[in-house]
XYZ file of C-alpha atoms in Angstrom:
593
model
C -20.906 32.587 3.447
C -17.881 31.140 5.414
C -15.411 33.844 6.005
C -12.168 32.168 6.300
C -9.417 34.274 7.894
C -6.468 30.912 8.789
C -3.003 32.612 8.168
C -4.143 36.266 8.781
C -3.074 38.181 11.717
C -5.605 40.725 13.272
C -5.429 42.948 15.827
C -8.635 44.224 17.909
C -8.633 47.244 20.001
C -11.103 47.598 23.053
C -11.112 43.672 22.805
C -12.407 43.516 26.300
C -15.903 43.758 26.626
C -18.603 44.118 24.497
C -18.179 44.879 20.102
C -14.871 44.104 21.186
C -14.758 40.581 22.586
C -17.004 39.390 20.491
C -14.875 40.316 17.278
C -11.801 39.056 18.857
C -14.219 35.531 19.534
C -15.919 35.687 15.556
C -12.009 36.028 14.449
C -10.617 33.486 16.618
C -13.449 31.039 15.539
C -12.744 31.432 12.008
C -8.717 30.836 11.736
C -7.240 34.291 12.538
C -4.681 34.998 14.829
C -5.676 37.572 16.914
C -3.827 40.066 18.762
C -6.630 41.652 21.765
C -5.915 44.812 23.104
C -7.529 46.154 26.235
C -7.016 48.544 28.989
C -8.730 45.886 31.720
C -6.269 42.924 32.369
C -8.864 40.689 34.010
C -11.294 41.194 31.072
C -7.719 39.994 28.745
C -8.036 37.194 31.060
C -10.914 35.715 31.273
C -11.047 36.271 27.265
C -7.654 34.192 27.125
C -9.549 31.404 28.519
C -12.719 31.430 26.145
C -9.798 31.406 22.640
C -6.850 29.709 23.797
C -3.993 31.024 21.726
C -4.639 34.780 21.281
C -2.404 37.209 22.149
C -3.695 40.115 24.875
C -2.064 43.401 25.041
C -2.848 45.683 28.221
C -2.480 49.051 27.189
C -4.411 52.510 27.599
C -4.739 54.018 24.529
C -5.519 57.404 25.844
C -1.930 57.393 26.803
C 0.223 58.021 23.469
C 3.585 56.745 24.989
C 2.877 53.777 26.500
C 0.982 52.502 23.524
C 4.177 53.152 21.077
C 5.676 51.187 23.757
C 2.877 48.206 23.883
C 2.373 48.077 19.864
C 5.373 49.968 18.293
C 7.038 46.037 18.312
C 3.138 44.192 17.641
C 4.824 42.224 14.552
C 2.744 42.033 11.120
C -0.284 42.213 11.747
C -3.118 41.994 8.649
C -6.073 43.487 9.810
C -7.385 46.272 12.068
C -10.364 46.699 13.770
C -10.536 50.205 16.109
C -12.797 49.451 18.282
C -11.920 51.316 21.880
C -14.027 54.072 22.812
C -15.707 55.953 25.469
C -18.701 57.380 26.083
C -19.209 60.089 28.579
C -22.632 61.226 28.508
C -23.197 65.177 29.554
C -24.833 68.040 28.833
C -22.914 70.172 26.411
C -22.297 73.101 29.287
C -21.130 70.777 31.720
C -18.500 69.045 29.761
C -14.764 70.151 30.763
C -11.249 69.810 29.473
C -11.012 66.784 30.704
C -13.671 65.072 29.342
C -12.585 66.231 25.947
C -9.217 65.277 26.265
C -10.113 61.777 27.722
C -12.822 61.123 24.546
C -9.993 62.119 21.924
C -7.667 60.615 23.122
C -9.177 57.056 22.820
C -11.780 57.677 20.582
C -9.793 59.518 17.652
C -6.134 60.456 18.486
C -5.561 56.299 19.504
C -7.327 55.335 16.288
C -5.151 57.601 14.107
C -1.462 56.209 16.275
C -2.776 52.313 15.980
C -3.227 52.705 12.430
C 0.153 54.146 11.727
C 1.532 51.160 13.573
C 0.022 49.220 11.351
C 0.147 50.620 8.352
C 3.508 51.512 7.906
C 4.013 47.806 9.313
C 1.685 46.146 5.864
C 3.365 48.516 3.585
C 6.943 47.439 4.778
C 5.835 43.930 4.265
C 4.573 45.101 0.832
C 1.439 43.355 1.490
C -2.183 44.475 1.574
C -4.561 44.980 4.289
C -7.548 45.879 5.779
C -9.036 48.357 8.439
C -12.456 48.729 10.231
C -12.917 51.848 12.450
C -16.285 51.542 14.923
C -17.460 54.738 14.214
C -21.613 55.478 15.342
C -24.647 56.920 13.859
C -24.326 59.827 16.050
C -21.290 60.842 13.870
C -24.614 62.011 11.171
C -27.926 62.373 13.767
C -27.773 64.466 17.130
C -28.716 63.365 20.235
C -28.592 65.640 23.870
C -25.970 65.032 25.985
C -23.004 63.452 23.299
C -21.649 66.713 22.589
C -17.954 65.375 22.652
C -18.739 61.967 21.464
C -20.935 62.652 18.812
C -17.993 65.328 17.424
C -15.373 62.014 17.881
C -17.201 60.005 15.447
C -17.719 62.786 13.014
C -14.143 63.219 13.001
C -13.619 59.501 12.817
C -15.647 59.584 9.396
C -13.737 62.480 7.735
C -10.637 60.464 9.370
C -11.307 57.019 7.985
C -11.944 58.735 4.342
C -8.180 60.143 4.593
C -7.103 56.944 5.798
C -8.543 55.281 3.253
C -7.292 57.675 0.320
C -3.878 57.888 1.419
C -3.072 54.304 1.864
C -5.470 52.795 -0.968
C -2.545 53.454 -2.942
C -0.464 51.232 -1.298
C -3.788 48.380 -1.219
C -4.821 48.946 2.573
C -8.700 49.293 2.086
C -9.772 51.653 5.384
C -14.282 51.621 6.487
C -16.306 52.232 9.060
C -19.592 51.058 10.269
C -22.134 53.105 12.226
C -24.186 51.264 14.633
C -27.224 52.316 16.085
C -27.594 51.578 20.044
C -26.383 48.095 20.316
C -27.054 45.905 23.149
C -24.363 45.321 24.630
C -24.178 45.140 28.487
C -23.553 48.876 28.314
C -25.978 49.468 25.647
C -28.842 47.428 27.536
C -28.128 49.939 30.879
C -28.176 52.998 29.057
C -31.285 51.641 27.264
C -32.699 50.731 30.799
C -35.629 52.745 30.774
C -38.799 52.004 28.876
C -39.792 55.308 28.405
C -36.501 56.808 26.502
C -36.159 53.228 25.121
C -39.597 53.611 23.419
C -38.738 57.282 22.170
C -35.365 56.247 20.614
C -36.717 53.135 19.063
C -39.326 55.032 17.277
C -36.830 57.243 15.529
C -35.993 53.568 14.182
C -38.111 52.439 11.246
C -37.230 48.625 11.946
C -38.004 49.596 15.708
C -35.410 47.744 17.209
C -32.097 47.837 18.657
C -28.564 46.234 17.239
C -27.603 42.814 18.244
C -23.721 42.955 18.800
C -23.901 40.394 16.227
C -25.181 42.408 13.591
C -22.064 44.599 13.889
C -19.579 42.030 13.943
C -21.196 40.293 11.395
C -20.349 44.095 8.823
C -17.130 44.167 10.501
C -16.305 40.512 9.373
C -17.229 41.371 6.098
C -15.553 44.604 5.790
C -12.308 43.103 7.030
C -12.116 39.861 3.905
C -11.991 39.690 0.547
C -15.533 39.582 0.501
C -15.143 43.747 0.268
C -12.259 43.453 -2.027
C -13.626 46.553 -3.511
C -15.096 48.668 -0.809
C -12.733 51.371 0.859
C -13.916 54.932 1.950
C -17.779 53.352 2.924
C -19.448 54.302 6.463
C -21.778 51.056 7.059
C -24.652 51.916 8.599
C -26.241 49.158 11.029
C -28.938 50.941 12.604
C -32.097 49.562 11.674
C -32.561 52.707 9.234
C -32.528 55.518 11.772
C -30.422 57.380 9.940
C -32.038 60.449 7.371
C -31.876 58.390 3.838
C -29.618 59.700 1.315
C -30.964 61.988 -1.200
C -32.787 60.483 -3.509
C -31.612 60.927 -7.092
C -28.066 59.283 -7.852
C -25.114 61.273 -9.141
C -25.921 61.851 -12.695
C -23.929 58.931 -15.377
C -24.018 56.354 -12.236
C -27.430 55.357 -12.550
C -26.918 51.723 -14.293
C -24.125 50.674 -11.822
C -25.942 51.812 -8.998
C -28.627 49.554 -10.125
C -26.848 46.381 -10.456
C -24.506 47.150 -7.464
C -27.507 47.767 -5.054
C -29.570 44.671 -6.726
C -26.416 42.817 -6.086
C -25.821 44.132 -2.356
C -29.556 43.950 -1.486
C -28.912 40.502 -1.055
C -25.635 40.710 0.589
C -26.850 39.575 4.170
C -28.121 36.658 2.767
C -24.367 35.765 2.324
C -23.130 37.046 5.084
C -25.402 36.153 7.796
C -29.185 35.192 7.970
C -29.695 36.996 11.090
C -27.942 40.270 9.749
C -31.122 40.828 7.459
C -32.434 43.020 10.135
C -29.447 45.905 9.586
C -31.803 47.007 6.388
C -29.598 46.463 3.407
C -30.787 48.940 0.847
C -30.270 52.642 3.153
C -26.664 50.600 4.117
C -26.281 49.807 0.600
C -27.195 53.279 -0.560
C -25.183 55.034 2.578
C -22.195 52.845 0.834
C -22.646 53.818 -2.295
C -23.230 57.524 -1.754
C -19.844 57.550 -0.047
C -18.192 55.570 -2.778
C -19.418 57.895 -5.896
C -20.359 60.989 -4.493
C -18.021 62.279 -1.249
C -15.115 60.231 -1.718
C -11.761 62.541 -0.877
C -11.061 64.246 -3.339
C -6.641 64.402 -3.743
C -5.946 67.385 -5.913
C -3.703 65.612 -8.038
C -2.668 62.046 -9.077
C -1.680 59.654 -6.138
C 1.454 59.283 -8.416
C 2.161 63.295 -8.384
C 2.227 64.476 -4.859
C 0.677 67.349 -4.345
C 3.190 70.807 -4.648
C 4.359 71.930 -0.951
C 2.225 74.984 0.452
C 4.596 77.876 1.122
C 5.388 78.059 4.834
C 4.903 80.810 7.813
C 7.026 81.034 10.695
C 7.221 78.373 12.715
C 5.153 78.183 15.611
C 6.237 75.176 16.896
C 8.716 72.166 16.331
C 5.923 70.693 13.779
C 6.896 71.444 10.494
C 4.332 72.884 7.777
C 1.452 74.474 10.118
C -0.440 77.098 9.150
C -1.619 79.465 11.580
C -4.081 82.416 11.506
C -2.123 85.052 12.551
C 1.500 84.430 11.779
C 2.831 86.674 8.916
C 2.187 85.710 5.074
C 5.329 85.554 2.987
C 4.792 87.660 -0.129
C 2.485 86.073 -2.870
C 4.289 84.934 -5.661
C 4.358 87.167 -8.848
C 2.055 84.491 -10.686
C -0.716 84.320 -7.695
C -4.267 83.369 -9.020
C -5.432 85.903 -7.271
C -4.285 89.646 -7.015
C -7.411 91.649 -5.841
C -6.928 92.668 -2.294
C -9.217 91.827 0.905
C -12.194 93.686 0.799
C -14.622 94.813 3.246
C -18.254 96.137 3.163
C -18.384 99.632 3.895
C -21.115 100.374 6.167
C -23.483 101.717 3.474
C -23.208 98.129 1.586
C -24.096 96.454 4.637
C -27.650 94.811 4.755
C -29.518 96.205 7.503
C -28.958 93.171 9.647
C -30.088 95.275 12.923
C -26.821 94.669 14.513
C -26.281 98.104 16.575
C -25.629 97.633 19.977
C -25.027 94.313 19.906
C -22.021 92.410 21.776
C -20.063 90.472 19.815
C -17.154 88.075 20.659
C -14.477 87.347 17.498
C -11.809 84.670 17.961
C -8.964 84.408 15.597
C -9.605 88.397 14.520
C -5.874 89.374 13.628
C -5.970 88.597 10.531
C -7.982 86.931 7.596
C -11.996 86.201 7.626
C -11.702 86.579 11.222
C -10.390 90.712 11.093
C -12.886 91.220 8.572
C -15.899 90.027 10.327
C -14.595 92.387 12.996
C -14.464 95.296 11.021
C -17.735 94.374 9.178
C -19.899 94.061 12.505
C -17.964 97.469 14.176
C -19.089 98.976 11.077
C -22.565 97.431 12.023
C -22.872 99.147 14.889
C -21.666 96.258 17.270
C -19.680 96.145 20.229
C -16.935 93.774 19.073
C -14.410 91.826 21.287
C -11.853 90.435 19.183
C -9.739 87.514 20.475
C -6.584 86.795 18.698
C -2.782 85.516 20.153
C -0.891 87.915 18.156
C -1.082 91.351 19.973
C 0.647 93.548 17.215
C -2.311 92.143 15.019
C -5.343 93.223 17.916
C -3.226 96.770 18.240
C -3.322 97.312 14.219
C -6.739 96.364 14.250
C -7.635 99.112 16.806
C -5.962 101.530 14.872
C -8.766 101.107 11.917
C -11.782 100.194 14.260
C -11.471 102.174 17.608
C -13.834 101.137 19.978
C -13.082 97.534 19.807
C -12.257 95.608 22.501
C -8.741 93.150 22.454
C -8.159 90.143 24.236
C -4.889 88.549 23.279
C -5.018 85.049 24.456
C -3.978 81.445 23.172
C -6.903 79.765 22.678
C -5.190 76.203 22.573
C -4.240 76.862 26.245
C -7.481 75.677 28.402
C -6.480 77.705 31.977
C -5.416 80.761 29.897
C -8.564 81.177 28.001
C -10.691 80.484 31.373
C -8.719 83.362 33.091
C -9.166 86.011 30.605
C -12.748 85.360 29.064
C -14.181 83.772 31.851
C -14.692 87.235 32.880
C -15.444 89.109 29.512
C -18.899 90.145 30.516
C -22.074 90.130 28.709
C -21.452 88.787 24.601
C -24.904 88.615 22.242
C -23.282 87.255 19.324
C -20.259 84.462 19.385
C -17.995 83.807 16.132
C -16.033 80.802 16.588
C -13.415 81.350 13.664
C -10.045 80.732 14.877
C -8.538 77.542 14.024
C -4.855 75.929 12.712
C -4.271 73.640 9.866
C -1.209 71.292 9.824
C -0.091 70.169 6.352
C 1.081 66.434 6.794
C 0.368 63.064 4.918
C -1.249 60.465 7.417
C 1.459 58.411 8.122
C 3.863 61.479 9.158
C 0.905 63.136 11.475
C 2.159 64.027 14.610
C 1.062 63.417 18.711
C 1.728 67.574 18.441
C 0.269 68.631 15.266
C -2.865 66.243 15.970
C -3.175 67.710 20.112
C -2.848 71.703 18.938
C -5.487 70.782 15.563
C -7.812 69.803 17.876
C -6.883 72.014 21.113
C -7.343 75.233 18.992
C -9.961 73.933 16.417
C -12.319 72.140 18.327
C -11.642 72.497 22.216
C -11.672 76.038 22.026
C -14.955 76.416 20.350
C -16.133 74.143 23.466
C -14.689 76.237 26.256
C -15.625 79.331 24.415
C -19.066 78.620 23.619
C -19.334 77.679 26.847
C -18.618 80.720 28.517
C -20.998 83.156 26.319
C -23.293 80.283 26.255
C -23.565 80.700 30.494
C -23.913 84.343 30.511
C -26.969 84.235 27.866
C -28.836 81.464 29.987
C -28.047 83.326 33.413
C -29.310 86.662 31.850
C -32.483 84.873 30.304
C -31.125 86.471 26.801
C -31.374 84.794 23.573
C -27.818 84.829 21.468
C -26.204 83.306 18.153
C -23.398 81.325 17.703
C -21.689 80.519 14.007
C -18.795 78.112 13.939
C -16.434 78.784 11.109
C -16.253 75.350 9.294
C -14.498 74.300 5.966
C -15.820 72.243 3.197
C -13.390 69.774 4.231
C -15.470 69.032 7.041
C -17.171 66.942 4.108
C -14.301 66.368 1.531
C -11.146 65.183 1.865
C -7.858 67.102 0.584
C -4.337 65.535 0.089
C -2.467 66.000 3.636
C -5.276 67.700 5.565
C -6.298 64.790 7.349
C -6.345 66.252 11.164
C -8.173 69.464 9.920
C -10.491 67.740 7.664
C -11.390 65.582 10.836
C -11.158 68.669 13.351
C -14.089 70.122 10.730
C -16.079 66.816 10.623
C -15.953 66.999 14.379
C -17.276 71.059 14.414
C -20.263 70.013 11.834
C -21.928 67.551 14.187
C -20.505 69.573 17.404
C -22.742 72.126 15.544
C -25.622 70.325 15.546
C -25.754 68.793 19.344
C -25.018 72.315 20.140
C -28.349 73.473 18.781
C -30.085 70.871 19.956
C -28.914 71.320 23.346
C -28.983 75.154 23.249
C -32.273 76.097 21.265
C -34.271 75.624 24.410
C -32.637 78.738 25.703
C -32.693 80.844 22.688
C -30.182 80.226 21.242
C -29.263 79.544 17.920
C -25.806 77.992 16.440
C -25.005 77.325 12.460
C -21.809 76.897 10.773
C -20.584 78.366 7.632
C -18.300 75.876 5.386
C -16.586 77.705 2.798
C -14.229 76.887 0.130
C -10.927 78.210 -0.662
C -11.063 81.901 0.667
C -9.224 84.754 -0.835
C -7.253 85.924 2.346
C -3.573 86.973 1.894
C -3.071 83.331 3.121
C -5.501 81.755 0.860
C -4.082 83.172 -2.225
C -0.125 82.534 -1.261
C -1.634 78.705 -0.810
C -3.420 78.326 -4.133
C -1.184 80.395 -5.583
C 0.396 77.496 -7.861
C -1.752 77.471 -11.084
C -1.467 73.756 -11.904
C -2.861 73.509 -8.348
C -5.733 75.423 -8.449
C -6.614 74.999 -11.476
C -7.800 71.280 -9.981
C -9.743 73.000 -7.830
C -11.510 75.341 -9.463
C -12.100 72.242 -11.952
C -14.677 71.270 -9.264
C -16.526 74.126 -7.987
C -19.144 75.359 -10.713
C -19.260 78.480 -10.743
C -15.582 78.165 -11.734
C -13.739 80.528 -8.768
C -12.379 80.587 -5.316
C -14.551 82.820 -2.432
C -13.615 86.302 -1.678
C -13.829 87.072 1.858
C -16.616 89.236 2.129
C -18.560 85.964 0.525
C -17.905 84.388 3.894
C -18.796 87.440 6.017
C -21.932 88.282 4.189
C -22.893 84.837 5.303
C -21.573 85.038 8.919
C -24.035 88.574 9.885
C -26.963 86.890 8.160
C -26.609 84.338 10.454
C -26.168 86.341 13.476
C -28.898 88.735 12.637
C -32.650 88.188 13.061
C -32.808 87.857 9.741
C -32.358 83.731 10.308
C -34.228 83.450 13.232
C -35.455 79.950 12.009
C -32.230 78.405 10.952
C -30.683 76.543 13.467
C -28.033 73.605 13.682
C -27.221 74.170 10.142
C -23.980 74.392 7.891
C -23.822 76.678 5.399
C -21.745 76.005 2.134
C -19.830 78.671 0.915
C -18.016 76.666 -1.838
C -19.940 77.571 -5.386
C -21.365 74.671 -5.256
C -17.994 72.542 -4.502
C -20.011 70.032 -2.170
C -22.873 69.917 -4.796
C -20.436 67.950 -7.398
């Protein structure tokens, strides 16, 4: 199939090496006009030479300013392939601030500014569009040593399902594909020795590596008309390396997933001969999973925006930001929900074997966070609880005395170092503090996007970090549990950053395990649903609004608190001393539908 793109403007990020180039190259051959962006000004060179006519930007998109500067005045452009990354390979206790920063930058934060660009630019125009993000199979399988960029590309998929709900409206069709290791010249060093090169290809039923063609070749396809009616999908070009979907089909789609993957299986025929080797039917199904069972799910109509959530105190110059710890304002008098919080007393508490026990709590003023404190001091554990709100820490001493307060901001880096690098010897580690900005994708901020992932994500790093060190230097196992959302897996009208700060802490999760198990110790997430905190019920407080909710989740209600904390001790005790690198819904069966 000839993909004809004469009269269409595209724009190629990371254009100078590698995926990059040779998209700019497969564009420029077939009529596009091509706009190549890349940090390397020789590379923008020598690629000027090999497609007279394109236009090269030199920008680095880790640097938010100077790319508004580069791109804010690109012109119209019609499609969008995000393509720059990097790659910084280290063990999950030796990654820093830096490396964080640098990764999401580029790999996320860039990918999320470009596309506003251009967006807002197609729907100005009133014309449509399309974008491909280069996302990787590590945003759904673990390997050592990607910690950071393994948690960039699960963002990126939660991300490019946002993306694509949000502007679908406005016909701008947003995908991904995943490829496996592809050899590239960077993929052919890091694939350098036989040994590891053997191991990794085994984990790949075709046994093989990507050709960069093979990814350029979805990416083509993705980008025409071709896809007309694919938006949401993560392709997956990796030779079938990736765990299969489950099995059985969403129940009333069987007969259109049987003509739409009959159809598909012969897609590469069509596109490419050589692209038969990406193994059409797991793509096929991986596509079709995403487009009938975990599309985003907007709580109401694209045409009826979804009712403003009541506001806190600011915290900052970015408007509608939730934060655990600022005061609620009073529920309204028609809240769902009117119960109050409730917490196990300690003769309701499962003997979990807890006594003793050190236990670190971030985000513990107020919500699931105080309760787990006063849950595991009832348990007989030594509890630290972390929280930036002081008057919250002092209340909370008041009712469990004993427990020991650190008042820090955890989206400060040097802060955080200074007053838990010393905090001594912690068993058990609950990573629950986190912030949730309330903006549509187009209006996301460079601040609401930096603190999202500063407090949401970084944190847990640096954090994790530290207790992780003192368990390995005193030869003691421990347990982690990350406090995830089902929107790590779903997407919700104007959540876009947290959704993708929780599809980053699923598959940070994971490598965390991986890496960590060795040593003893163990790290799962829990992913609940809407949770019953003062908080929870002043957002869902809106009938109309939850009532779409609750619509989807079974067993037809919202979780109460002590739903999340039962969960959160059985997976610090004994008790689950197989499980391991998994998360835990806690969502009545939300993530099942």
């Amino acid at each position: 199939m000839q993909l004809n793109f004469s009269g269409l403007r595209a724009l190629v990020t990371g254009a100078g090496k590698g995926i990059g180039r040779d998209t700019v190259k497969a564009l420029h051959a077939s009529g596009a006009r091509v706009v190549a962006v890349s940090r390397t000004n020789g590379d923008l060179v020598s690629l000027s030479k090999e497609c007279p006519g394109i236009e090269p930007v030199c920008v680095d998109l880790g640097d938010w300013e100077a790319t508004e500067k580069a791109l804010g005045g690109v012109g119209p452009v019609d499609l969008l392939v995000n393509n720059a990354a990097v790659a910084l390979m280290k063990a999950f206790l030796e990654t820093t601030k830096e490396d964080f920063d640098r990764s999401f930058n580029v790999n996320l934060r860039a990918v999320l500014q470009v596309s506003q660009i251009v967006a807002r630019g197609m729907i100005s125009r009133g014309v449509p569009g399309s974008i491909v993000n280069v996302s990787s199979m590590v945003a759904h399988v673990t390997f050592p040593n990607l910690a950071v960029y393994s948690s960039t590309k699960g963002a990126m998929t939660m991300l490019t399902k946002f993306m694509a709900m949000e502007l679908g409206p406005y016909k701008i069709r947003v995908n991904s594909v995943n490829p496996t290791v592809v050899l590239t010249a960077m993929g052919q060093k890091a694939s350098a020795d036989p040994e590891f090169s053997q191991k990794l290809k085994e984990r790949h039923p075709l046994r093989k590596f990507a050709e960069v063609e093979d990814v350029v070749n979805s990416i083509l396809f993705l980008l025409s008309d071709r896809s007309a009616s694919t938006s949401e999908s993560g392709i997956l070009v990796d030779a079938g390396a990736t765990p299969p979907r489950p099995a059985a089909p969403p129940s009333g789609l069987q007969g259109h997933q049987a003509t739409l993957l009959h159809a598909l299986d012969h897609a590469p025929d069509a596109i490419h001969a050589h692209s038969q080797t990406c193994t059409p039917r797991p793509t096929v199904w991986s596509h079709l999973h995403d487009t009938t069972r975990q599309r985003p799910t907007s709580l109401q109509p694209h045409t009826c925006p979804t009712p403003p959530t009541p506001r806190t105190r600011p915290h900052s110059s970015t408007p509608n930001m939730w934060v655990p710890g600022d005061p609620v304002p009073p529920a309204p008098t028609h809240c769902v929900v009117h119960s109050p919080l409730k917490v196990r007393s300690s003769r309701n508490i499962m003997d979990l074997r807890l006594a003793g026990r050190r236990a670190l709590v971030t985000g513990a003023g107020k919500g699931i966070g105080r309760s787990i404190v006063k849950a595991l001091h009832a348990a007989g554990a030594r509890v630290v609880a972390v929280s930036r709100t002081q008057a919250d820490l002092d209340s909370l001493v008041r009712e469990c005395p004993g427990v020991e307060t650190v008042c820090v901001d955890l989206a400060d880096w040097e802060a955080t170092e200074q007053v838990l690098g010393g905090v001594g010897p912690v068993d058990l580690l609950v990573n629950n503090a986190a912030v949730a900005f309330l903006q549509p994708f187009l209006e996301v901020t460079k601040e609401a996007y930096d603190m999202s992932f500063n407090v949401n994500l970084r944190a847990v790093i640096q954090v994790s970090q530290i207790v992780a060190r003192g368990l390995i230097a005193r030869g003691a196992p421990g347990v982690i549990v990350n406090v995830s959302s089902q929107a790590s897996q779903r997407g919700l009208t104007n959540h876009s950053v947290y959704c993708s700060t929780k599809g980053a802490l699923d598959i940070l999760t994971k490598v965390m395990a991986v890496e960590l198990g060795p040593h003893k110790i163990r790290v799962n997430a829990v992913n609940p649903t809407v949770v019953m905190t003062p908080m929870g019920q002043a957002a869902w407080s809106d009938p109309r609004k939850a009532k779409a909710m609750l619509d989807r989740i079974p067993l037809g209600k919202f979780a109460e608190v002590e739903n999340v904390v039962d969960t959160i001790l059985f997976l610090l005790s004994d008790r689950s001393s197989m499980i391991t690198g998994s998360t835990v819904p806690v969502d009545g069966g939300f993530l099942a539908t």
